[in-house]
Coordinates of C-alpha atoms in Angstrom, one line a residue:
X29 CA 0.0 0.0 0.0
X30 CA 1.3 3.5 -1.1
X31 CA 2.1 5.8 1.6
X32 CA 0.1 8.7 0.3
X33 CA -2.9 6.1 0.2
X34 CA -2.3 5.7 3.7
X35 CA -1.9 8.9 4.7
X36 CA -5.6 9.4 2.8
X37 CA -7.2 6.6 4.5
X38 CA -6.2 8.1 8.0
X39 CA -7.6 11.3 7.1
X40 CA -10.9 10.0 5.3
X41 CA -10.8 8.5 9.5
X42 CA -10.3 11.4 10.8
X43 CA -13.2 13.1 9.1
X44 CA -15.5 10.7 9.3
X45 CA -17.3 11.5 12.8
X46 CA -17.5 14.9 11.4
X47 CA -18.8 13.9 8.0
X48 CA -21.7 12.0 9.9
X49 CA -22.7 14.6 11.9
X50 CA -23.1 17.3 9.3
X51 CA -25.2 14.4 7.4
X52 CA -27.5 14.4 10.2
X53 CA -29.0 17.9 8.7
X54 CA -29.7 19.2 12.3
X55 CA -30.6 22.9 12.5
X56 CA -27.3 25.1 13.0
X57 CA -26.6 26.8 15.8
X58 CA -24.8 29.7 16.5
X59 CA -20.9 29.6 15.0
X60 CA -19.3 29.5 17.9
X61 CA -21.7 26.3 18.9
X62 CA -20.8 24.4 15.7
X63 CA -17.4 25.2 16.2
X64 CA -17.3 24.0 19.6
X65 CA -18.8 21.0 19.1
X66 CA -16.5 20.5 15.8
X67 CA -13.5 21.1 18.2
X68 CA -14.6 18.2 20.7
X69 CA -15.4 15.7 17.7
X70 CA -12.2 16.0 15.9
X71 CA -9.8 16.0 19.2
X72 CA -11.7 12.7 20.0
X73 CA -11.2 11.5 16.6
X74 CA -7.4 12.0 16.9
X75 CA -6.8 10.7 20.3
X76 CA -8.9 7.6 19.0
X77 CA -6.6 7.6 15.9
X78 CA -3.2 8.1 17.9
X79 CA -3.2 4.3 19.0
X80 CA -2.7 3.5 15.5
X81 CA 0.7 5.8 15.5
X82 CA 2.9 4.3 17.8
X83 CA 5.2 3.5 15.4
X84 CA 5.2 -0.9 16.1
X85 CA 3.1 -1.0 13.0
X86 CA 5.1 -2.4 11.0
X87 CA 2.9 -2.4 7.6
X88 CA 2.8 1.7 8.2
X89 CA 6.1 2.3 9.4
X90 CA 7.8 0.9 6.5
X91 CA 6.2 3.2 3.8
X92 CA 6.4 6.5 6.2
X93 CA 9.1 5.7 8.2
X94 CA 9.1 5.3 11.9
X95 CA 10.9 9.2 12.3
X96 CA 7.4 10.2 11.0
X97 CA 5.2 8.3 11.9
X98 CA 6.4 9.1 15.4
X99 CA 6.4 12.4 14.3
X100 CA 2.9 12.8 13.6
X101 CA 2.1 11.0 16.5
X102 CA 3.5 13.9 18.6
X103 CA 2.2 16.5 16.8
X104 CA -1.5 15.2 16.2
X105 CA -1.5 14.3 19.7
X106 CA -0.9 18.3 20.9
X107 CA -3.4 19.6 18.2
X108 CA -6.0 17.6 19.8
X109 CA -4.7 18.4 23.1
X110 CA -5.5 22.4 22.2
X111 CA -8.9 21.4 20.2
X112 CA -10.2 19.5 23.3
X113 CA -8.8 21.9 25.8
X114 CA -10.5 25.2 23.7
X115 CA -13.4 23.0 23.0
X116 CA -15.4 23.6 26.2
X117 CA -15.3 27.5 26.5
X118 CA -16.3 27.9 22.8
X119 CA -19.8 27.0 23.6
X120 CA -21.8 30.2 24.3
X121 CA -25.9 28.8 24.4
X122 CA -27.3 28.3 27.7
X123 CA -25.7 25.8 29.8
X124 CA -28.6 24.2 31.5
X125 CA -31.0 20.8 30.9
X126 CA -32.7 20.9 27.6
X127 CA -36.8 21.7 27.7
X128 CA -39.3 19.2 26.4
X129 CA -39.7 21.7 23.1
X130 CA -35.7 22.0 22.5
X131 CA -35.4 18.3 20.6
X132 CA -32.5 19.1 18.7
X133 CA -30.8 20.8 22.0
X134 CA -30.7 23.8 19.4
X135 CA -30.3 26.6 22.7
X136 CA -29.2 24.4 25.5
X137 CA -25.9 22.8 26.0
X138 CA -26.1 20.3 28.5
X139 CA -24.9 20.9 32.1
X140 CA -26.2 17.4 33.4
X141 CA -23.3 16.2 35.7
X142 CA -23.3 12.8 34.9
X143 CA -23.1 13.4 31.3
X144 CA -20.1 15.9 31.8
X145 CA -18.0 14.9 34.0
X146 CA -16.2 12.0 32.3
X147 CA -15.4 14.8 29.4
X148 CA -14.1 16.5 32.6
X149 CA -11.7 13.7 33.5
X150 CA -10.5 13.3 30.2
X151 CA -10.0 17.6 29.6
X152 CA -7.6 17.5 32.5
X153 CA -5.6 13.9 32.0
X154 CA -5.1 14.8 28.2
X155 CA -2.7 18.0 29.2
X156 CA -0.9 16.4 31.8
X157 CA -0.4 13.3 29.7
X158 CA 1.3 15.5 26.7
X159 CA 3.1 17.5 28.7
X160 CA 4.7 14.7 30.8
X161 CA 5.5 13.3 27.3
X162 CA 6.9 16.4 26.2
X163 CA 9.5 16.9 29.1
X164 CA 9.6 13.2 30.2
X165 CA 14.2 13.6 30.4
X166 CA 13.4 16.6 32.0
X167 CA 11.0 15.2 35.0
X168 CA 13.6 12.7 35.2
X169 CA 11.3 9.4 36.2
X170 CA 11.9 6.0 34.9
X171 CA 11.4 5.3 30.9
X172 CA 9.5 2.1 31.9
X173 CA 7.6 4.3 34.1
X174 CA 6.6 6.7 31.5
X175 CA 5.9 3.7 29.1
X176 CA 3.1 1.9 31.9
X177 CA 1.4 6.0 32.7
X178 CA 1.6 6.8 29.2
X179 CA -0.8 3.6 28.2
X180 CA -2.8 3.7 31.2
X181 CA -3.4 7.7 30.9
X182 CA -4.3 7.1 26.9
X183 CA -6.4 4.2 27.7
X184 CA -8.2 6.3 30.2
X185 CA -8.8 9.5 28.4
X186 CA -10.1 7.6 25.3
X187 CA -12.7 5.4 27.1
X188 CA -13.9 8.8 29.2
X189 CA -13.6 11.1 26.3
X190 CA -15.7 8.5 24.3
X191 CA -18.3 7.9 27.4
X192 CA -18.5 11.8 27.4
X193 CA -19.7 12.4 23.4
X194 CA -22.5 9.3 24.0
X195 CA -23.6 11.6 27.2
X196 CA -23.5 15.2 26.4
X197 CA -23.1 15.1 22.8
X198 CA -25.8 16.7 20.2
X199 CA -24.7 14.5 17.2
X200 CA -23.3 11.7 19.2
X201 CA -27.1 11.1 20.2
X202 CA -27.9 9.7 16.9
X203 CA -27.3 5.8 17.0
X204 CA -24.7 5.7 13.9
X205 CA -22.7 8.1 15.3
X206 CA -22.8 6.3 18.8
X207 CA -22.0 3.1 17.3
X208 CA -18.9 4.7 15.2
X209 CA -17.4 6.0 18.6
X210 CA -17.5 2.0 20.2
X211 CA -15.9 1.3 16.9
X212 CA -13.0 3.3 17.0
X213 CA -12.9 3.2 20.9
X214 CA -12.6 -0.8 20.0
X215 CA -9.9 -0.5 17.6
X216 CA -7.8 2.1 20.2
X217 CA -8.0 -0.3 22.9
X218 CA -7.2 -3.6 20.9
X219 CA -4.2 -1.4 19.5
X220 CA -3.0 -1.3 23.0
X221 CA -3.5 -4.8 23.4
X222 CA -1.9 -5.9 20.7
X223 CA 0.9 -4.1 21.4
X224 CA 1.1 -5.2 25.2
X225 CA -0.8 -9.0 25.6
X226 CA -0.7 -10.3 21.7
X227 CA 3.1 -9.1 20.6
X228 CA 4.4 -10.8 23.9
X229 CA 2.6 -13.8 23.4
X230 CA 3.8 -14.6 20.2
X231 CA 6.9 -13.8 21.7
X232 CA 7.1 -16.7 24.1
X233 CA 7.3 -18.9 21.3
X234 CA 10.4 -17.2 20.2
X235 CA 12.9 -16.8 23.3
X236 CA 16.5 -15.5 23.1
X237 CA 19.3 -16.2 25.6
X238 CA 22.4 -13.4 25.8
X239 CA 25.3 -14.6 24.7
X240 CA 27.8 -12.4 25.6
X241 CA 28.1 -8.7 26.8
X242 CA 31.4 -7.1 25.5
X243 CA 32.6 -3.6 26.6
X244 CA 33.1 -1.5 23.3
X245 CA 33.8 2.1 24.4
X246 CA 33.3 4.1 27.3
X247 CA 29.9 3.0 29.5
X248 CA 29.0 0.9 25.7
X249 CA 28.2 -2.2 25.3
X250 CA 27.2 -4.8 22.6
X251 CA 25.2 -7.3 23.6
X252 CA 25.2 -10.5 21.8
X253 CA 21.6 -12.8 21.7
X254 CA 21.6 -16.5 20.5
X255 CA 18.0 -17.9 19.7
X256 CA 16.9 -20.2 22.3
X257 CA 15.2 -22.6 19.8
X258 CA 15.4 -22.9 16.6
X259 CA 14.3 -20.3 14.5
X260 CA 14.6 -17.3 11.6
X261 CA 14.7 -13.8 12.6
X262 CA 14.6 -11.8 9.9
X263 CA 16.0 -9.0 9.4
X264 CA 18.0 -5.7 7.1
X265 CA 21.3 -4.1 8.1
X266 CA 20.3 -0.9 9.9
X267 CA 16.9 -1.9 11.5
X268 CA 15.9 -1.8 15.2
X269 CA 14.1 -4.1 17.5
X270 CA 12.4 -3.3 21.0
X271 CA 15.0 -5.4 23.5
X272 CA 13.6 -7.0 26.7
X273 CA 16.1 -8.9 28.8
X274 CA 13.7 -10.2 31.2
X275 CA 12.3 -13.7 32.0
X276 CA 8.8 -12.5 30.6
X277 CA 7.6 -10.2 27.7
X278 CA 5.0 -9.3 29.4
X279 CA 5.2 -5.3 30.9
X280 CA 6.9 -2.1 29.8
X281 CA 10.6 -2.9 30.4
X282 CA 11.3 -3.3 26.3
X283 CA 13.1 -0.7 24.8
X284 CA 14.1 0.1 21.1
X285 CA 17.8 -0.3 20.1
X286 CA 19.1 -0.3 16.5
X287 CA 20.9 -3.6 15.4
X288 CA 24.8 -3.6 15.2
X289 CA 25.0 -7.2 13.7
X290 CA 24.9 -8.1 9.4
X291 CA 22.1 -10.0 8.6
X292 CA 24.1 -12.9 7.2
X293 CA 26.3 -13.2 9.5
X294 CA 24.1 -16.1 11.2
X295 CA 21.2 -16.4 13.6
X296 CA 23.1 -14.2 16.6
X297 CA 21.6 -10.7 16.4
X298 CA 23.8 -8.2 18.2
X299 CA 22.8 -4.4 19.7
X300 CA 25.0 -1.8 20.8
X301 CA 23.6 0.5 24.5
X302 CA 25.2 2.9 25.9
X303 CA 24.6 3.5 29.7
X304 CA 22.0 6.8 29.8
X305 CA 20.0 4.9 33.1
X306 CA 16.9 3.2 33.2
X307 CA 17.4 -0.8 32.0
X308 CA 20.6 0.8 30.0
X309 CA 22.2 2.0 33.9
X310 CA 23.0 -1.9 34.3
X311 CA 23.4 -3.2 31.2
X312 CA 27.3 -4.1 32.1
X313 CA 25.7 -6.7 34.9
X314 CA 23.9 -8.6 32.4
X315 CA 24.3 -12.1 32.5
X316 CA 25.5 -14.7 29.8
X317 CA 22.7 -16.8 29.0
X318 CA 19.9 -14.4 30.7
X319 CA 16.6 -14.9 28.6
X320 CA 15.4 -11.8 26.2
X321 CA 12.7 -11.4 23.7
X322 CA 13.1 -9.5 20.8
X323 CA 10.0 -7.4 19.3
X324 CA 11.1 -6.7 15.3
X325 CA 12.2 -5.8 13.1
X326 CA 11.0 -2.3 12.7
X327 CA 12.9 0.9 11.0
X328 CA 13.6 2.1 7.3
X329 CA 17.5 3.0 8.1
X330 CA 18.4 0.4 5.3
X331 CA 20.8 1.0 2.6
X332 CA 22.4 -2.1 1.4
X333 CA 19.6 -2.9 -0.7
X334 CA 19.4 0.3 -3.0
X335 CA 20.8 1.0 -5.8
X336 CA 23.0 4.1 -5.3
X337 CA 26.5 4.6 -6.3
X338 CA 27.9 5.3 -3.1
X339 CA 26.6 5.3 0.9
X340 CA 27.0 7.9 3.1
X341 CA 27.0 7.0 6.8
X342 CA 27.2 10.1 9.3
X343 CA 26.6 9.1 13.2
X344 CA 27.1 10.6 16.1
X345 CA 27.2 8.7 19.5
X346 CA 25.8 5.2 19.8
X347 CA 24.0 6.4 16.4
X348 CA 27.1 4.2 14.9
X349 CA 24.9 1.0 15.6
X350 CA 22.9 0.4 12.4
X351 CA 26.0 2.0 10.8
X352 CA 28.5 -0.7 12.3
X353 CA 25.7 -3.4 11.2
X354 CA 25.6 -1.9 7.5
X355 CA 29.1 -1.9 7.1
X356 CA 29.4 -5.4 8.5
X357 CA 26.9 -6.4 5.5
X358 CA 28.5 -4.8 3.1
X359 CA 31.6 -6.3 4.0
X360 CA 30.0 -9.9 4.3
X361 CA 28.7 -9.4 1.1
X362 CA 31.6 -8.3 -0.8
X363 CA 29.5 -4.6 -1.7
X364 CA 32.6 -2.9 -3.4
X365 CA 30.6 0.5 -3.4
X366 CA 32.5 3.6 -2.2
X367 CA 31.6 4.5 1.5
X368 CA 32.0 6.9 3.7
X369 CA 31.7 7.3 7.4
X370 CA 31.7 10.6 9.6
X371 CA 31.7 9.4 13.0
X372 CA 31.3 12.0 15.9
X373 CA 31.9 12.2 19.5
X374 CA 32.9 13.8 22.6
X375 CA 35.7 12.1 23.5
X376 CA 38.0 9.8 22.0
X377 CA 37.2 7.1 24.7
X378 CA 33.4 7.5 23.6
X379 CA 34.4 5.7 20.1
X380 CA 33.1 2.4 19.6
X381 CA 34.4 -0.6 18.4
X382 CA 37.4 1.5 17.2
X383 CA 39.3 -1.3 15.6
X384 CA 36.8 -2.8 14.0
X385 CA 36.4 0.5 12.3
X386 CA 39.6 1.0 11.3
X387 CA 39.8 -2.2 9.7
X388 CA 36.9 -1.6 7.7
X389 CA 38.5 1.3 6.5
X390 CA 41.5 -0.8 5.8
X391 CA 40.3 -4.1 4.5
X392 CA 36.6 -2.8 2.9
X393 CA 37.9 0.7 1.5
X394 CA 35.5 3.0 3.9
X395 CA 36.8 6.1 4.4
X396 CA 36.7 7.0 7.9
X397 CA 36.7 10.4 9.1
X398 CA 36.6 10.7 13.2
X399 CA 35.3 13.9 15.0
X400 CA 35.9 14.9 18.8
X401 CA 34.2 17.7 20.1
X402 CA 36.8 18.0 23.1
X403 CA 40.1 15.9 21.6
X404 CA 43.3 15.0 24.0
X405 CA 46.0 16.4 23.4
X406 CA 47.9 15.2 20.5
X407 CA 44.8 14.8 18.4
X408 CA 45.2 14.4 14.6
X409 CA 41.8 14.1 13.8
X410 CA 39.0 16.0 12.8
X411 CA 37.1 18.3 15.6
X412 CA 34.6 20.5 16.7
X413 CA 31.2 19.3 15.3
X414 CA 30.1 18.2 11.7
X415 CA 29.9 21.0 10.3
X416 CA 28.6 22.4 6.4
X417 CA 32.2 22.5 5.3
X418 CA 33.4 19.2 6.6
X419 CA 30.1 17.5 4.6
X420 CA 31.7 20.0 1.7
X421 CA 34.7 18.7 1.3
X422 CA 33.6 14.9 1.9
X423 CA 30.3 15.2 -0.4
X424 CA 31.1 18.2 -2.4
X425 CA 31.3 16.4 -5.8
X426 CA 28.1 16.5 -7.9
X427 CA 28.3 12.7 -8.0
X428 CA 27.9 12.7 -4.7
X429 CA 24.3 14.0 -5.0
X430 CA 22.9 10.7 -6.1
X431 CA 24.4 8.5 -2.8
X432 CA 22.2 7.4 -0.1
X433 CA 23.2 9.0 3.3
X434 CA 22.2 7.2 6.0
X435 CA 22.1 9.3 9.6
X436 CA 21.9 8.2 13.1
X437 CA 22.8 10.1 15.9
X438 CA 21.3 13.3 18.3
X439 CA 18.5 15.1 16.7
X440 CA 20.1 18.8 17.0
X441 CA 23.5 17.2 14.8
X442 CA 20.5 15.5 12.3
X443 CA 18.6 18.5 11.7
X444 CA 21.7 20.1 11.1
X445 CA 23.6 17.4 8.7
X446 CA 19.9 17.0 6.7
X447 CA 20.3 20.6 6.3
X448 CA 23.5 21.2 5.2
X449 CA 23.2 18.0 2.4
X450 CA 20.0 19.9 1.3
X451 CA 22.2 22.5 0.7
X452 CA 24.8 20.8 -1.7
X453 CA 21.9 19.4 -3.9
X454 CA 20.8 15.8 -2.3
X455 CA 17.4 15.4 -2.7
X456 CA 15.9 14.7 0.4
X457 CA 14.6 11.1 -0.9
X458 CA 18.4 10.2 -0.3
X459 CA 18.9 11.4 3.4
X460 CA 17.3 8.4 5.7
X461 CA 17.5 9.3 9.2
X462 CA 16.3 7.6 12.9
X463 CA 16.8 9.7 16.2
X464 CA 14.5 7.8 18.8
X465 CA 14.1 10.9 20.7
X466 CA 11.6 13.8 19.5
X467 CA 12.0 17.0 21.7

């Protein structure tokens, strides 16, 4: 399925509550009415919606790319949050119980308390949930924390939000339009489960033991998993999977890490993790032969497979995972396209898997270009930060326009690299990035 067809069929979703209530050909009220109740329909829609963006769809991730989907989900999620916080002051007809005449509730807005106060529940969770999702580092509480509110909180403003339009609502009073709200309220929640109860299920027929945890830079580790019975995971160089090194699936302890492994190098999958707390604080204490359970593939960061003249690989941090996994392919494979890597960091202890690096640059022909932000002394490397200039003299060549550049690192150096290659004339269908972090 195209990804512009999807993109249409969400929005023909979107619409739909509000399509069905204009076909209900109710007399019109005063703008500010119609706009109010417009407001509270569509923010419901979307929050109903959101449980379809949370970027372990596979079939949808792979044509938009998880950096947008995840994208979307963010932003659609505050423009409902402002819709359904605006929504209740809009209203400016009485605000009392409907009389006998008043059928339509054409003058009276309903002030019943048992039909409002679920919408009341759900007007003040919906802020607090985005804004604890918008300065989650900031707060500073645990990631599987977040992950276990952040469900719960979602769950509980769609099923009050929903309860709230079948109350007070003017159009939600006609029977299609009720039945359309269970519909979508359905699908939300059974996202969530499938997400939560069926993906770990299926994963208990497909357990992983660790097979070895091998220091690779300062506080980074790659962490080696062996299938525990016999079976294929499939997978492309530069991909991610949602790790959980646990003796269950079940819970919120998973969390995404791009693969630093080739794909035909054999059934051991490997995952680079730097220490940054949560599960990643003890990640050097991990046990050989501990059981994990692995929830992918997911991600678009793959390269091997297209057709370009050249790949570009620009990283910064532990954003040299599906890089190191890339160049392993290419390697395994015997890919004799030109490569290049700009790899960034603070320090030089901070560079990982160093050799291995080097004698890809050696033995596969990448040319490796290293960048400390605060270098020893002695230093004969690059430094400072990647800037426009270093990307000029590496990529300045109009050939270089039709490579595939492939980024992974913090979003303030993406934003900038995708820039700056914009710049010198790569189209933007050539620059794949992945940050796993949003704000």
């Amino acid at each position: 399925m195209p990804a512009g067809l999807l993109i249409l069929l969400y929005l023909i979703a979107a619409l739909l509550p509000l399509g069905l209530a204009w076909a209900q050909g109710l007399t019109p009220r005063s703008i500010a009415d119609e706009l109010a109740s417009g407001a509270g329909i569509l923010a419901l829609t979307v929050i109903l919606a959101e449980f379809l963006l949370l970027g372990r769809y596979r079939f949808v991730a792979r044509r938009l790319g998880t950096d947008i989907v995840m994208r979307m989900h963010q932003l659609l999620a505050r423009g409902a949050a402002i819709l359904a916080i605006v929504h209740p002051f809009l209203y400016t007809s009485r605000r009392a119980p409907a009389p006998d005449w008043d059928t339509q509730r054409q003058f009276f807005v309903t002030a019943e308390f048992a039909a409002l106060w679920p919408g009341i529940v759900a007007w003040l969770l919906l802020p607090a949930l985005v804004l604890m999702a918008i300065g989650r580092t900031t707060l500073g509480y645990r990631y599987e924390t977040w992950r276990l509110m952040h469900g719960l909180g979602a769950a509980l403003i769609a099923g009050f939000g929903v309860l709230h339009a079948l109350r007070a609502g003017r159009y939600s009073a006609d029977p299609a339009m009720g039945y359309l709200w269970l519909a979508l309220l359905g699908v939300a929640l059974f996202a969530l489960i499938y997400v939560y109860v069926l993906t770990p299920m299926a994963q208990l027929r497909h357990p992983w033991r660790v097979s070895s945890v091998t220091p690779v830079a300062l506080r980074t580790w790659e962490v080696a998993l062996h299938p525990a019975r016999d079976f294929t995971f499939r997978y492309r160089a530069g991909q991610f999977a949602w790790l959980n090194i646990r003796d269950s699936p079940f819970g919120p302890w998973e969390n995404p890490f791009s693969i630093s492994s080739a794909p035909t190098a054999g059934p051991e999958v490997r995952f680079l993790i730097k220490e940054l707390g949560d599960f990643t604080a003890t990640i050097g204490q991990v046990e050989p032969g501990s059981r994990a359970y692995l929830d992918g593939p997911h991600g678009h960061l793959t390269v091997t497979e297209r057709a370009a003249p050249g790949i570009a690989l620009i990283a910064g941090g532990v954003g040299i995972a599906p890089m190191l996994g890339t160049l392993r392919e290419l390697r395994a494979r015997g890919d004799s396209r030109p490569t290049t890597l700009i790899y960034g960091n603070r320090t030089e202890e901070q560079i990982a898997c160093r050799a291995e690096l080097e004698a890809l640059a050696r033995d596969h022909g990448t040319r490796l270009t290293h960048i400390l932000s605060e270098p020893p002394e002695g230093w004969q490397g690059a430094t400072g930060q990647v800037t426009p200039d270093l990307l000029r003299a590496h990529f300045g060549g109009p050939e270089h326009r039709q490579w595939v550049y492939m980024l992974c690192g913090p979003p303030p150096m993406l934003a900038a690299v995708e820039d700056a290659l914009i710049d010198l004339g790569v189209p933007a269908r050539n620059i794949l990035s992945e940050r796993f972090s949003y704000d």
